[in-house]
């Protein structure tokens, strides 16, 4: 009755997730496990940190340590702050984001135990050599052939002109965090430059979803055969877009880590990103970041821009 409410979030969350966290700890105790580390994430499993200290730290689990990871400080800051107080160590998903949020009221008192560790992607799920959702498997050895086949399949799937022009892919949740105004500008900029655009994404806010539905109708009419907006969540399709696009743009206003740019690079698509959070830590501009890349033993690998305005997108 508590969990069959038709949604994951948004209904009695405090009670439901608190109960879940307490149940998980009790399960560990009753089954006589003695974990070295319990790793909890964001506001929804934050209660583990204080429930452990209040109810289980004197049990057979006394040697267990609690690590708390923040993926996005935008949600549940009160719970995050309380978990920061009780956990033994805290991390977030990139070094730059850890500096970006270090002054936040939930984190500042606990900075001595707070670390930024760069996130990663699952290399088995995101592997163009074993990917069942793309037409030709590829590695860096045959990337040109593999991406050419994926691009053709992508154009065919969406009725795009079968021409050898750059495809800009956009794969995102359509929220303010992701830079909606910059996404729209990038679409228009690409089309005016005779490129093609494929967007895959949906908005939790029905007003934003409606706005993009209207934009899709307008663009599909004016630029028929050169643009496709798919306004839903579809992970299999995202694989084909990653493989078939030449560029993937991620113009986030803030981004704790960002996985989109990492998957793009795994599939040989060039990321175009705003310099924020983990985007800054993973994408090194071909013109301006040579020294920063070299200091980390890396090569420049994309294009980046600073401002949160259309000029930045145009520049990149």
PDB file of C-alpha atoms in Angstrom:
ATOM      1  CA  UNK A   1       0.000   0.000   0.000  1.00  0.00           C
ATOM      2  CA  UNK A   2       2.845   2.368   0.796  1.00  0.00           C
ATOM      3  CA  UNK A   3       4.684   1.927  -2.512  1.00  0.00           C
ATOM      4  CA  UNK A   4       1.933   1.085  -5.013  1.00  0.00           C
ATOM      5  CA  UNK A   5       0.937   4.716  -5.454  1.00  0.00           C
ATOM      6  CA  UNK A   6       1.425   4.994  -9.217  1.00  0.00           C
ATOM      7  CA  UNK A   7       4.613   7.069  -9.083  1.00  0.00           C
ATOM      8  CA  UNK A   8       8.149   6.850  -7.732  1.00  0.00           C
ATOM      9  CA  UNK A   9       8.378  10.410  -6.396  1.00  0.00           C
ATOM     10  CA  UNK A  10       5.846  13.001  -5.351  1.00  0.00           C
ATOM     11  CA  UNK A  11       3.591  11.286  -2.820  1.00  0.00           C
ATOM     12  CA  UNK A  12       4.424  11.052   0.908  1.00  0.00           C
ATOM     13  CA  UNK A  13       8.093  10.870  -0.074  1.00  0.00           C
ATOM     14  CA  UNK A  14       9.445  11.541   3.434  1.00  0.00           C
ATOM     15  CA  UNK A  15       7.473   8.682   4.970  1.00  0.00           C
ATOM     16  CA  UNK A  16       7.943   6.210   2.118  1.00  0.00           C
ATOM     17  CA  UNK A  17      11.673   6.698   1.635  1.00  0.00           C
ATOM     18  CA  UNK A  18      12.333   6.889   5.374  1.00  0.00           C
ATOM     19  CA  UNK A  19      10.548   3.548   5.796  1.00  0.00           C
ATOM     20  CA  UNK A  20      12.481   2.061   2.884  1.00  0.00           C
ATOM     21  CA  UNK A  21      15.848   3.167   4.332  1.00  0.00           C
ATOM     22  CA  UNK A  22      15.014   1.837   7.796  1.00  0.00           C
ATOM     23  CA  UNK A  23      13.876  -1.466   6.258  1.00  0.00           C
ATOM     24  CA  UNK A  24      17.127  -1.796   4.311  1.00  0.00           C
ATOM     25  CA  UNK A  25      19.208  -1.343   7.475  1.00  0.00           C
ATOM     26  CA  UNK A  26      17.036  -3.792   9.409  1.00  0.00           C
ATOM     27  CA  UNK A  27      17.398  -6.315   6.573  1.00  0.00           C
ATOM     28  CA  UNK A  28      21.187  -6.061   6.823  1.00  0.00           C
ATOM     29  CA  UNK A  29      21.075  -6.569  10.588  1.00  0.00           C
ATOM     30  CA  UNK A  30      18.602  -9.478  10.552  1.00  0.00           C
ATOM     31  CA  UNK A  31      20.611 -11.295   7.880  1.00  0.00           C
ATOM     32  CA  UNK A  32      23.771 -10.894   9.944  1.00  0.00           C
ATOM     33  CA  UNK A  33      25.687  -8.982   7.280  1.00  0.00           C
ATOM     34  CA  UNK A  34      28.539  -6.759   8.417  1.00  0.00           C
ATOM     35  CA  UNK A  35      29.234  -4.450   5.492  1.00  0.00           C
ATOM     36  CA  UNK A  36      32.401  -2.372   5.600  1.00  0.00           C
ATOM     37  CA  UNK A  37      30.667   0.490   3.837  1.00  0.00           C
ATOM     38  CA  UNK A  38      27.070   1.508   3.234  1.00  0.00           C
ATOM     39  CA  UNK A  39      26.852   3.876   0.279  1.00  0.00           C
ATOM     40  CA  UNK A  40      23.745   6.058   0.063  1.00  0.00           C
ATOM     41  CA  UNK A  41      22.798   8.620  -2.577  1.00  0.00           C
ATOM     42  CA  UNK A  42      20.951  11.946  -2.705  1.00  0.00           C
ATOM     43  CA  UNK A  43      17.915  12.852  -0.581  1.00  0.00           C
ATOM     44  CA  UNK A  44      16.005   9.604  -1.157  1.00  0.00           C
ATOM     45  CA  UNK A  45      18.459   7.370   0.692  1.00  0.00           C
ATOM     46  CA  UNK A  46      19.949  10.133   2.854  1.00  0.00           C
ATOM     47  CA  UNK A  47      17.993   8.859   5.928  1.00  0.00           C
ATOM     48  CA  UNK A  48      20.303   5.831   5.983  1.00  0.00           C
ATOM     49  CA  UNK A  49      23.061   8.086   7.350  1.00  0.00           C
ATOM     50  CA  UNK A  50      21.239   9.192  10.504  1.00  0.00           C
ATOM     51  CA  UNK A  51      19.169   6.030  10.971  1.00  0.00           C
ATOM     52  CA  UNK A  52      22.389   4.010  11.047  1.00  0.00           C
ATOM     53  CA  UNK A  53      24.001   6.297  13.617  1.00  0.00           C
ATOM     54  CA  UNK A  54      20.867   6.443  15.797  1.00  0.00           C
ATOM     55  CA  UNK A  55      19.807   2.771  15.710  1.00  0.00           C
ATOM     56  CA  UNK A  56      22.560   0.493  14.381  1.00  0.00           C
ATOM     57  CA  UNK A  57      25.981   1.921  15.287  1.00  0.00           C
ATOM     58  CA  UNK A  58      26.045  -0.095  18.539  1.00  0.00           C
ATOM     59  CA  UNK A  59      24.927  -3.353  16.879  1.00  0.00           C
ATOM     60  CA  UNK A  60      27.041  -5.996  15.145  1.00  0.00           C
ATOM     61  CA  UNK A  61      27.315  -3.414  12.346  1.00  0.00           C
ATOM     62  CA  UNK A  62      29.392  -1.154  14.618  1.00  0.00           C
ATOM     63  CA  UNK A  63      32.406  -1.135  12.278  1.00  0.00           C
ATOM     64  CA  UNK A  64      30.359  -0.088   9.228  1.00  0.00           C
ATOM     65  CA  UNK A  65      31.101   3.328   7.703  1.00  0.00           C
ATOM     66  CA  UNK A  66      28.583   5.435   5.801  1.00  0.00           C
ATOM     67  CA  UNK A  67      29.507   7.183   2.548  1.00  0.00           C
ATOM     68  CA  UNK A  68      27.007   9.663   1.120  1.00  0.00           C
ATOM     69  CA  UNK A  69      27.064  10.796  -2.532  1.00  0.00           C
ATOM     70  CA  UNK A  70      25.347  13.893  -3.889  1.00  0.00           C
ATOM     71  CA  UNK A  71      24.334  13.617  -7.535  1.00  0.00           C
ATOM     72  CA  UNK A  72      22.288  16.806  -7.648  1.00  0.00           C
ATOM     73  CA  UNK A  73      21.899  19.377  -4.904  1.00  0.00           C
ATOM     74  CA  UNK A  74      18.816  20.827  -6.580  1.00  0.00           C
ATOM     75  CA  UNK A  75      16.518  18.367  -4.806  1.00  0.00           C
ATOM     76  CA  UNK A  76      16.026  17.750  -1.075  1.00  0.00           C
ATOM     77  CA  UNK A  77      18.706  20.067   0.343  1.00  0.00           C
ATOM     78  CA  UNK A  78      17.399  19.628   3.928  1.00  0.00           C
ATOM     79  CA  UNK A  79      17.818  15.855   3.785  1.00  0.00           C
ATOM     80  CA  UNK A  80      21.193  16.220   2.104  1.00  0.00           C
ATOM     81  CA  UNK A  81      22.359  18.576   4.843  1.00  0.00           C
ATOM     82  CA  UNK A  82      21.293  16.148   7.564  1.00  0.00           C
ATOM     83  CA  UNK A  83      23.053  13.228   5.814  1.00  0.00           C
ATOM     84  CA  UNK A  84      26.189  15.365   5.473  1.00  0.00           C
ATOM     85  CA  UNK A  85      26.171  15.775   9.266  1.00  0.00           C
ATOM     86  CA  UNK A  86      25.929  12.061   9.999  1.00  0.00           C
ATOM     87  CA  UNK A  87      27.956  10.383   7.229  1.00  0.00           C
ATOM     88  CA  UNK A  88      31.646   9.480   7.598  1.00  0.00           C
ATOM     89  CA  UNK A  89      32.629  10.679   4.125  1.00  0.00           C
ATOM     90  CA  UNK A  90      30.721  12.495   1.389  1.00  0.00           C
ATOM     91  CA  UNK A  91      31.367  12.673  -2.337  1.00  0.00           C
ATOM     92  CA  UNK A  92      29.896  14.273  -5.401  1.00  0.00           C
ATOM     93  CA  UNK A  93      30.243  13.386  -9.041  1.00  0.00           C
ATOM     94  CA  UNK A  94      32.968  15.757 -10.276  1.00  0.00           C
ATOM     95  CA  UNK A  95      35.752  17.898  -8.799  1.00  0.00           C
ATOM     96  CA  UNK A  96      34.410  21.128 -10.324  1.00  0.00           C
ATOM     97  CA  UNK A  97      30.876  20.549  -9.020  1.00  0.00           C
ATOM     98  CA  UNK A  98      32.332  19.918  -5.557  1.00  0.00           C
ATOM     99  CA  UNK A  99      33.906  23.392  -5.713  1.00  0.00           C
ATOM    100  CA  UNK A 100      30.744  24.919  -7.224  1.00  0.00           C
ATOM    101  CA  UNK A 101      28.617  23.789  -4.259  1.00  0.00           C
ATOM    102  CA  UNK A 102      31.205  23.997  -1.466  1.00  0.00           C
ATOM    103  CA  UNK A 103      29.644  27.180  -0.090  1.00  0.00           C
ATOM    104  CA  UNK A 104      26.112  25.767   0.038  1.00  0.00           C
ATOM    105  CA  UNK A 105      24.606  25.742   3.524  1.00  0.00           C
ATOM    106  CA  UNK A 106      24.165  21.957   3.481  1.00  0.00           C
ATOM    107  CA  UNK A 107      27.833  21.353   2.621  1.00  0.00           C
ATOM    108  CA  UNK A 108      29.966  24.221   3.915  1.00  0.00           C
ATOM    109  CA  UNK A 109      30.090  23.014   7.579  1.00  0.00           C
ATOM    110  CA  UNK A 110      31.340  19.587   6.407  1.00  0.00           C
ATOM    111  CA  UNK A 111      33.826  20.491   3.688  1.00  0.00           C
ATOM    112  CA  UNK A 112      36.653  18.588   5.372  1.00  0.00           C
ATOM    113  CA  UNK A 113      34.966  15.266   4.533  1.00  0.00           C
ATOM    114  CA  UNK A 114      33.612  16.226   1.083  1.00  0.00           C
ATOM    115  CA  UNK A 115      35.309  15.061  -2.140  1.00  0.00           C
ATOM    116  CA  UNK A 116      34.637  15.395  -5.862  1.00  0.00           C
ATOM    117  CA  UNK A 117      35.185  12.125  -7.752  1.00  0.00           C
ATOM    118  CA  UNK A 118      34.425  12.084 -11.460  1.00  0.00           C
ATOM    119  CA  UNK A 119      31.462   9.930 -12.465  1.00  0.00           C
ATOM    120  CA  UNK A 120      31.750   7.265 -15.136  1.00  0.00           C
ATOM    121  CA  UNK A 121      29.596   5.398 -17.617  1.00  0.00           C
ATOM    122  CA  UNK A 122      28.984   1.643 -17.837  1.00  0.00           C
ATOM    123  CA  UNK A 123      31.437   0.576 -20.559  1.00  0.00           C
ATOM    124  CA  UNK A 124      29.460  -2.613 -21.284  1.00  0.00           C
ATOM    125  CA  UNK A 125      26.122  -0.892 -21.946  1.00  0.00           C
ATOM    126  CA  UNK A 126      27.751   1.960 -23.863  1.00  0.00           C
ATOM    127  CA  UNK A 127      30.031   0.091 -26.236  1.00  0.00           C
ATOM    128  CA  UNK A 128      29.686   0.629 -30.003  1.00  0.00           C
ATOM    129  CA  UNK A 129      31.422  -2.701 -30.612  1.00  0.00           C
ATOM    130  CA  UNK A 130      28.748  -4.794 -28.854  1.00  0.00           C
ATOM    131  CA  UNK A 131      25.759  -2.454 -29.236  1.00  0.00           C
ATOM    132  CA  UNK A 132      22.642  -4.199 -30.619  1.00  0.00           C
ATOM    133  CA  UNK A 133      20.910  -0.889 -31.342  1.00  0.00           C
ATOM    134  CA  UNK A 134      23.276   0.246 -34.111  1.00  0.00           C
ATOM    135  CA  UNK A 135      23.731  -1.264 -37.590  1.00  0.00           C
ATOM    136  CA  UNK A 136      27.521  -1.814 -37.746  1.00  0.00           C
ATOM    137  CA  UNK A 137      29.637  -2.552 -34.652  1.00  0.00           C
ATOM    138  CA  UNK A 138      32.737  -0.382 -34.457  1.00  0.00           C
ATOM    139  CA  UNK A 139      35.867   0.425 -32.499  1.00  0.00           C
ATOM    140  CA  UNK A 140      38.368   3.223 -33.113  1.00  0.00           C
ATOM    141  CA  UNK A 141      39.737   1.064 -35.972  1.00  0.00           C
ATOM    142  CA  UNK A 142      36.573   1.243 -38.131  1.00  0.00           C
ATOM    143  CA  UNK A 143      34.836   4.232 -36.550  1.00  0.00           C
ATOM    144  CA  UNK A 144      34.346   6.030 -39.883  1.00  0.00           C
ATOM    145  CA  UNK A 145      32.526   3.068 -41.413  1.00  0.00           C
ATOM    146  CA  UNK A 146      30.512   2.396 -38.256  1.00  0.00           C
ATOM    147  CA  UNK A 147      29.377   5.988 -37.795  1.00  0.00           C
ATOM    148  CA  UNK A 148      28.560   6.372 -41.496  1.00  0.00           C
ATOM    149  CA  UNK A 149      26.231   3.349 -41.291  1.00  0.00           C
ATOM    150  CA  UNK A 150      24.627   4.636 -38.079  1.00  0.00           C
ATOM    151  CA  UNK A 151      24.114   8.087 -39.603  1.00  0.00           C
ATOM    152  CA  UNK A 152      22.409   6.585 -42.653  1.00  0.00           C
ATOM    153  CA  UNK A 153      20.154   4.461 -40.402  1.00  0.00           C
ATOM    154  CA  UNK A 154      19.303   7.516 -38.292  1.00  0.00           C
ATOM    155  CA  UNK A 155      18.428   9.579 -41.372  1.00  0.00           C
ATOM    156  CA  UNK A 156      16.284   6.759 -42.766  1.00  0.00           C
ATOM    157  CA  UNK A 157      14.458   6.234 -39.460  1.00  0.00           C
ATOM    158  CA  UNK A 158      13.366   9.869 -39.298  1.00  0.00           C
ATOM    159  CA  UNK A 159      12.953  10.654 -42.972  1.00  0.00           C
ATOM    160  CA  UNK A 160      15.912  13.005 -43.019  1.00  0.00           C
ATOM    161  CA  UNK A 161      17.671  13.815 -46.288  1.00  0.00           C
ATOM    162  CA  UNK A 162      20.395  11.260 -47.009  1.00  0.00           C
ATOM    163  CA  UNK A 163      23.073  13.910 -47.417  1.00  0.00           C
ATOM    164  CA  UNK A 164      26.527  14.115 -45.887  1.00  0.00           C
ATOM    165  CA  UNK A 165      25.913  17.164 -43.701  1.00  0.00           C
ATOM    166  CA  UNK A 166      26.707  17.331 -39.967  1.00  0.00           C
ATOM    167  CA  UNK A 167      24.050  15.949 -37.629  1.00  0.00           C
ATOM    168  CA  UNK A 168      23.813  17.622 -34.226  1.00  0.00           C
ATOM    169  CA  UNK A 169      22.277  15.282 -31.648  1.00  0.00           C
ATOM    170  CA  UNK A 170      20.560  16.447 -28.461  1.00  0.00           C
ATOM    171  CA  UNK A 171      19.700  13.835 -25.807  1.00  0.00           C
ATOM    172  CA  UNK A 172      18.376  15.345 -22.605  1.00  0.00           C
ATOM    173  CA  UNK A 173      15.691  15.870 -20.028  1.00  0.00           C
ATOM    174  CA  UNK A 174      14.012  19.118 -21.026  1.00  0.00           C
ATOM    175  CA  UNK A 175      14.403  21.083 -17.790  1.00  0.00           C
ATOM    176  CA  UNK A 176      15.731  24.551 -16.970  1.00  0.00           C
ATOM    177  CA  UNK A 177      18.962  22.962 -15.695  1.00  0.00           C
ATOM    178  CA  UNK A 178      19.701  21.634 -19.181  1.00  0.00           C
ATOM    179  CA  UNK A 179      19.635  25.078 -20.824  1.00  0.00           C
ATOM    180  CA  UNK A 180      16.364  24.990 -22.761  1.00  0.00           C
ATOM    181  CA  UNK A 181      16.872  28.402 -24.373  1.00  0.00           C
ATOM    182  CA  UNK A 182      20.346  27.333 -25.507  1.00  0.00           C
ATOM    183  CA  UNK A 183      19.004  24.057 -26.906  1.00  0.00           C
ATOM    184  CA  UNK A 184      16.425  25.951 -28.965  1.00  0.00           C
ATOM    185  CA  UNK A 185      19.064  28.352 -30.225  1.00  0.00           C
ATOM    186  CA  UNK A 186      21.388  25.479 -31.157  1.00  0.00           C
ATOM    187  CA  UNK A 187      18.597  23.859 -33.186  1.00  0.00           C
ATOM    188  CA  UNK A 188      17.951  27.058 -35.158  1.00  0.00           C
ATOM    189  CA  UNK A 189      21.665  27.797 -35.554  1.00  0.00           C
ATOM    190  CA  UNK A 190      22.335  24.309 -36.949  1.00  0.00           C
ATOM    191  CA  UNK A 191      19.416  24.446 -39.389  1.00  0.00           C
ATOM    192  CA  UNK A 192      20.408  27.921 -40.619  1.00  0.00           C
ATOM    193  CA  UNK A 193      23.902  26.523 -41.236  1.00  0.00           C
ATOM    194  CA  UNK A 194      22.420  23.687 -43.347  1.00  0.00           C
ATOM    195  CA  UNK A 195      23.043  20.984 -40.761  1.00  0.00           C
ATOM    196  CA  UNK A 196      20.545  18.413 -39.488  1.00  0.00           C
ATOM    197  CA  UNK A 197      19.219  18.060 -35.926  1.00  0.00           C
ATOM    198  CA  UNK A 198      17.823  15.104 -33.976  1.00  0.00           C
ATOM    199  CA  UNK A 199      16.528  15.773 -30.460  1.00  0.00           C
ATOM    200  CA  UNK A 200      15.424  13.062 -28.045  1.00  0.00           C
ATOM    201  CA  UNK A 201      13.993  14.185 -24.738  1.00  0.00           C
ATOM    202  CA  UNK A 202      10.938  14.821 -22.613  1.00  0.00           C
ATOM    203  CA  UNK A 203       9.917  17.370 -20.007  1.00  0.00           C
ATOM    204  CA  UNK A 204       8.514  16.557 -16.563  1.00  0.00           C
ATOM    205  CA  UNK A 205       6.761  19.949 -16.734  1.00  0.00           C
ATOM    206  CA  UNK A 206       3.773  19.662 -19.090  1.00  0.00           C
ATOM    207  CA  UNK A 207       4.109  23.325 -20.092  1.00  0.00           C
ATOM    208  CA  UNK A 208       7.655  22.782 -21.367  1.00  0.00           C
ATOM    209  CA  UNK A 209       6.553  19.537 -23.056  1.00  0.00           C
ATOM    210  CA  UNK A 210       3.737  21.427 -24.808  1.00  0.00           C
ATOM    211  CA  UNK A 211       6.113  24.179 -25.848  1.00  0.00           C
ATOM    212  CA  UNK A 212       8.438  21.655 -27.494  1.00  0.00           C
ATOM    213  CA  UNK A 213       5.506  19.878 -29.181  1.00  0.00           C
ATOM    214  CA  UNK A 214       4.587  23.181 -30.819  1.00  0.00           C
ATOM    215  CA  UNK A 215       8.228  23.807 -31.745  1.00  0.00           C
ATOM    216  CA  UNK A 216       8.433  20.329 -33.290  1.00  0.00           C
ATOM    217  CA  UNK A 217       5.343  20.932 -35.437  1.00  0.00           C
ATOM    218  CA  UNK A 218       6.740  24.257 -36.664  1.00  0.00           C
ATOM    219  CA  UNK A 219      10.234  22.940 -37.402  1.00  0.00           C
ATOM    220  CA  UNK A 220       9.046  19.739 -39.076  1.00  0.00           C
ATOM    221  CA  UNK A 221       6.979  21.929 -41.411  1.00  0.00           C
ATOM    222  CA  UNK A 222       9.577  24.561 -42.295  1.00  0.00           C
ATOM    223  CA  UNK A 223      12.674  22.332 -42.333  1.00  0.00           C
ATOM    224  CA  UNK A 224      11.105  19.087 -43.577  1.00  0.00           C
ATOM    225  CA  UNK A 225      13.710  16.340 -43.955  1.00  0.00           C
ATOM    226  CA  UNK A 226      16.315  18.147 -41.880  1.00  0.00           C
ATOM    227  CA  UNK A 227      15.103  18.003 -38.292  1.00  0.00           C
ATOM    228  CA  UNK A 228      13.349  15.553 -35.985  1.00  0.00           C
ATOM    229  CA  UNK A 229      12.265  16.175 -32.387  1.00  0.00           C
ATOM    230  CA  UNK A 230      11.289  12.974 -30.555  1.00  0.00           C
ATOM    231  CA  UNK A 231       9.647  14.110 -27.329  1.00  0.00           C
ATOM    232  CA  UNK A 232       9.796  10.992 -25.205  1.00  0.00           C
ATOM    233  CA  UNK A 233      12.260   8.809 -23.267  1.00  0.00           C
ATOM    234  CA  UNK A 234      13.722   6.024 -25.410  1.00  0.00           C
ATOM    235  CA  UNK A 235      17.073   4.546 -24.387  1.00  0.00           C
ATOM    236  CA  UNK A 236      17.459   2.173 -27.377  1.00  0.00           C
ATOM    237  CA  UNK A 237      16.954   5.128 -29.716  1.00  0.00           C
ATOM    238  CA  UNK A 238      19.526   7.155 -27.817  1.00  0.00           C
ATOM    239  CA  UNK A 239      22.192   4.592 -28.810  1.00  0.00           C
ATOM    240  CA  UNK A 240      21.498   5.197 -32.502  1.00  0.00           C
ATOM    241  CA  UNK A 241      21.584   8.975 -32.021  1.00  0.00           C
ATOM    242  CA  UNK A 242      24.904   8.814 -30.173  1.00  0.00           C
ATOM    243  CA  UNK A 243      26.383   6.680 -32.954  1.00  0.00           C
ATOM    244  CA  UNK A 244      24.793   8.496 -35.904  1.00  0.00           C
ATOM    245  CA  UNK A 245      25.425  12.097 -34.812  1.00  0.00           C
ATOM    246  CA  UNK A 246      28.572  14.027 -35.608  1.00  0.00           C
ATOM    247  CA  UNK A 247      28.151  16.345 -32.623  1.00  0.00           C
ATOM    248  CA  UNK A 248      26.256  16.091 -29.337  1.00  0.00           C
ATOM    249  CA  UNK A 249      25.466  19.397 -27.640  1.00  0.00           C
ATOM    250  CA  UNK A 250      25.124  19.666 -23.846  1.00  0.00           C
ATOM    251  CA  UNK A 251      24.562  23.357 -22.988  1.00  0.00           C
ATOM    252  CA  UNK A 252      23.654  22.880 -19.315  1.00  0.00           C
ATOM    253  CA  UNK A 253      23.252  25.818 -16.948  1.00  0.00           C
ATOM    254  CA  UNK A 254      24.740  23.598 -14.238  1.00  0.00           C
ATOM    255  CA  UNK A 255      25.798  19.952 -14.470  1.00  0.00           C
ATOM    256  CA  UNK A 256      27.077  17.888 -11.515  1.00  0.00           C
ATOM    257  CA  UNK A 257      28.814  15.485 -13.903  1.00  0.00           C
ATOM    258  CA  UNK A 258      26.868  14.811 -17.069  1.00  0.00           C
ATOM    259  CA  UNK A 259      26.921  11.381 -18.688  1.00  0.00           C
ATOM    260  CA  UNK A 260      25.768  12.534 -22.132  1.00  0.00           C
ATOM    261  CA  UNK A 261      29.147  13.957 -23.119  1.00  0.00           C
ATOM    262  CA  UNK A 262      30.925  10.822 -21.876  1.00  0.00           C
ATOM    263  CA  UNK A 263      28.699   8.509 -23.920  1.00  0.00           C
ATOM    264  CA  UNK A 264      29.097  10.806 -26.937  1.00  0.00           C
ATOM    265  CA  UNK A 265      32.876  10.464 -26.788  1.00  0.00           C
ATOM    266  CA  UNK A 266      32.614   6.683 -26.394  1.00  0.00           C
ATOM    267  CA  UNK A 267      30.668   6.642 -29.686  1.00  0.00           C
ATOM    268  CA  UNK A 268      33.039   9.000 -31.495  1.00  0.00           C
ATOM    269  CA  UNK A 269      30.671  11.990 -31.472  1.00  0.00           C
ATOM    270  CA  UNK A 270      32.201  15.356 -30.653  1.00  0.00           C
ATOM    271  CA  UNK A 271      30.759  17.043 -27.554  1.00  0.00           C
ATOM    272  CA  UNK A 272      29.849  20.740 -27.556  1.00  0.00           C
ATOM    273  CA  UNK A 273      29.365  21.755 -23.930  1.00  0.00           C
ATOM    274  CA  UNK A 274      29.027  24.678 -21.573  1.00  0.00           C
ATOM    275  CA  UNK A 275      31.958  24.985 -19.157  1.00  0.00           C
ATOM    276  CA  UNK A 276      30.289  23.960 -15.911  1.00  0.00           C
ATOM    277  CA  UNK A 277      30.672  21.151 -13.363  1.00  0.00           C
ATOM    278  CA  UNK A 278      31.655  17.791 -14.802  1.00  0.00           C
ATOM    279  CA  UNK A 279      31.353  19.098 -18.365  1.00  0.00           C
ATOM    280  CA  UNK A 280      34.404  21.262 -17.648  1.00  0.00           C
ATOM    281  CA  UNK A 281      36.235  18.300 -16.087  1.00  0.00           C
ATOM    282  CA  UNK A 282      35.709  15.968 -19.064  1.00  0.00           C
ATOM    283  CA  UNK A 283      35.641  18.121 -22.218  1.00  0.00           C
ATOM    284  CA  UNK A 284      38.770  19.968 -23.314  1.00  0.00           C
ATOM    285  CA  UNK A 285      38.309  22.569 -26.034  1.00  0.00           C
ATOM    286  CA  UNK A 286      40.458  21.957 -29.123  1.00  0.00           C
ATOM    287  CA  UNK A 287      41.592  25.595 -29.193  1.00  0.00           C
ATOM    288  CA  UNK A 288      41.672  26.743 -25.592  1.00  0.00           C
ATOM    289  CA  UNK A 289      42.308  23.718 -23.397  1.00  0.00           C
ATOM    290  CA  UNK A 290      45.454  22.154 -24.860  1.00  0.00           C
ATOM    291  CA  UNK A 291      47.579  22.850 -21.782  1.00  0.00           C
ATOM    292  CA  UNK A 292      44.877  21.790 -19.316  1.00  0.00           C
ATOM    293  CA  UNK A 293      44.403  18.522 -21.224  1.00  0.00           C
ATOM    294  CA  UNK A 294      48.146  17.897 -21.436  1.00  0.00           C
ATOM    295  CA  UNK A 295      48.545  18.412 -17.679  1.00  0.00           C
ATOM    296  CA  UNK A 296      46.161  15.462 -17.201  1.00  0.00           C
ATOM    297  CA  UNK A 297      47.777  13.335 -19.907  1.00  0.00           C
ATOM    298  CA  UNK A 298      44.810  13.824 -22.241  1.00  0.00           C
ATOM    299  CA  UNK A 299      44.130  15.234 -25.703  1.00  0.00           C
ATOM    300  CA  UNK A 300      41.670  18.027 -26.516  1.00  0.00           C
ATOM    301  CA  UNK A 301      38.363  16.326 -27.356  1.00  0.00           C
ATOM    302  CA  UNK A 302      35.548  18.797 -28.004  1.00  0.00           C
ATOM    303  CA  UNK A 303      34.263  22.358 -28.047  1.00  0.00           C
ATOM    304  CA  UNK A 304      33.201  24.399 -25.045  1.00  0.00           C
ATOM    305  CA  UNK A 305      31.839  27.826 -24.218  1.00  0.00           C
ATOM    306  CA  UNK A 306      31.408  29.983 -21.119  1.00  0.00           C
ATOM    307  CA  UNK A 307      28.325  32.185 -21.159  1.00  0.00           C
ATOM    308  CA  UNK A 308      24.743  30.987 -20.792  1.00  0.00           C
ATOM    309  CA  UNK A 309      23.631  32.960 -23.847  1.00  0.00           C
ATOM    310  CA  UNK A 310      23.273  32.423 -27.581  1.00  0.00           C
ATOM    311  CA  UNK A 311      26.674  33.989 -28.302  1.00  0.00           C
ATOM    312  CA  UNK A 312      28.394  31.173 -26.438  1.00  0.00           C
ATOM    313  CA  UNK A 313      26.572  28.535 -28.473  1.00  0.00           C
ATOM    314  CA  UNK A 314      27.365  30.388 -31.702  1.00  0.00           C
ATOM    315  CA  UNK A 315      31.042  30.581 -30.766  1.00  0.00           C
ATOM    316  CA  UNK A 316      31.325  26.862 -29.981  1.00  0.00           C
TER     317      UNK A 316
END
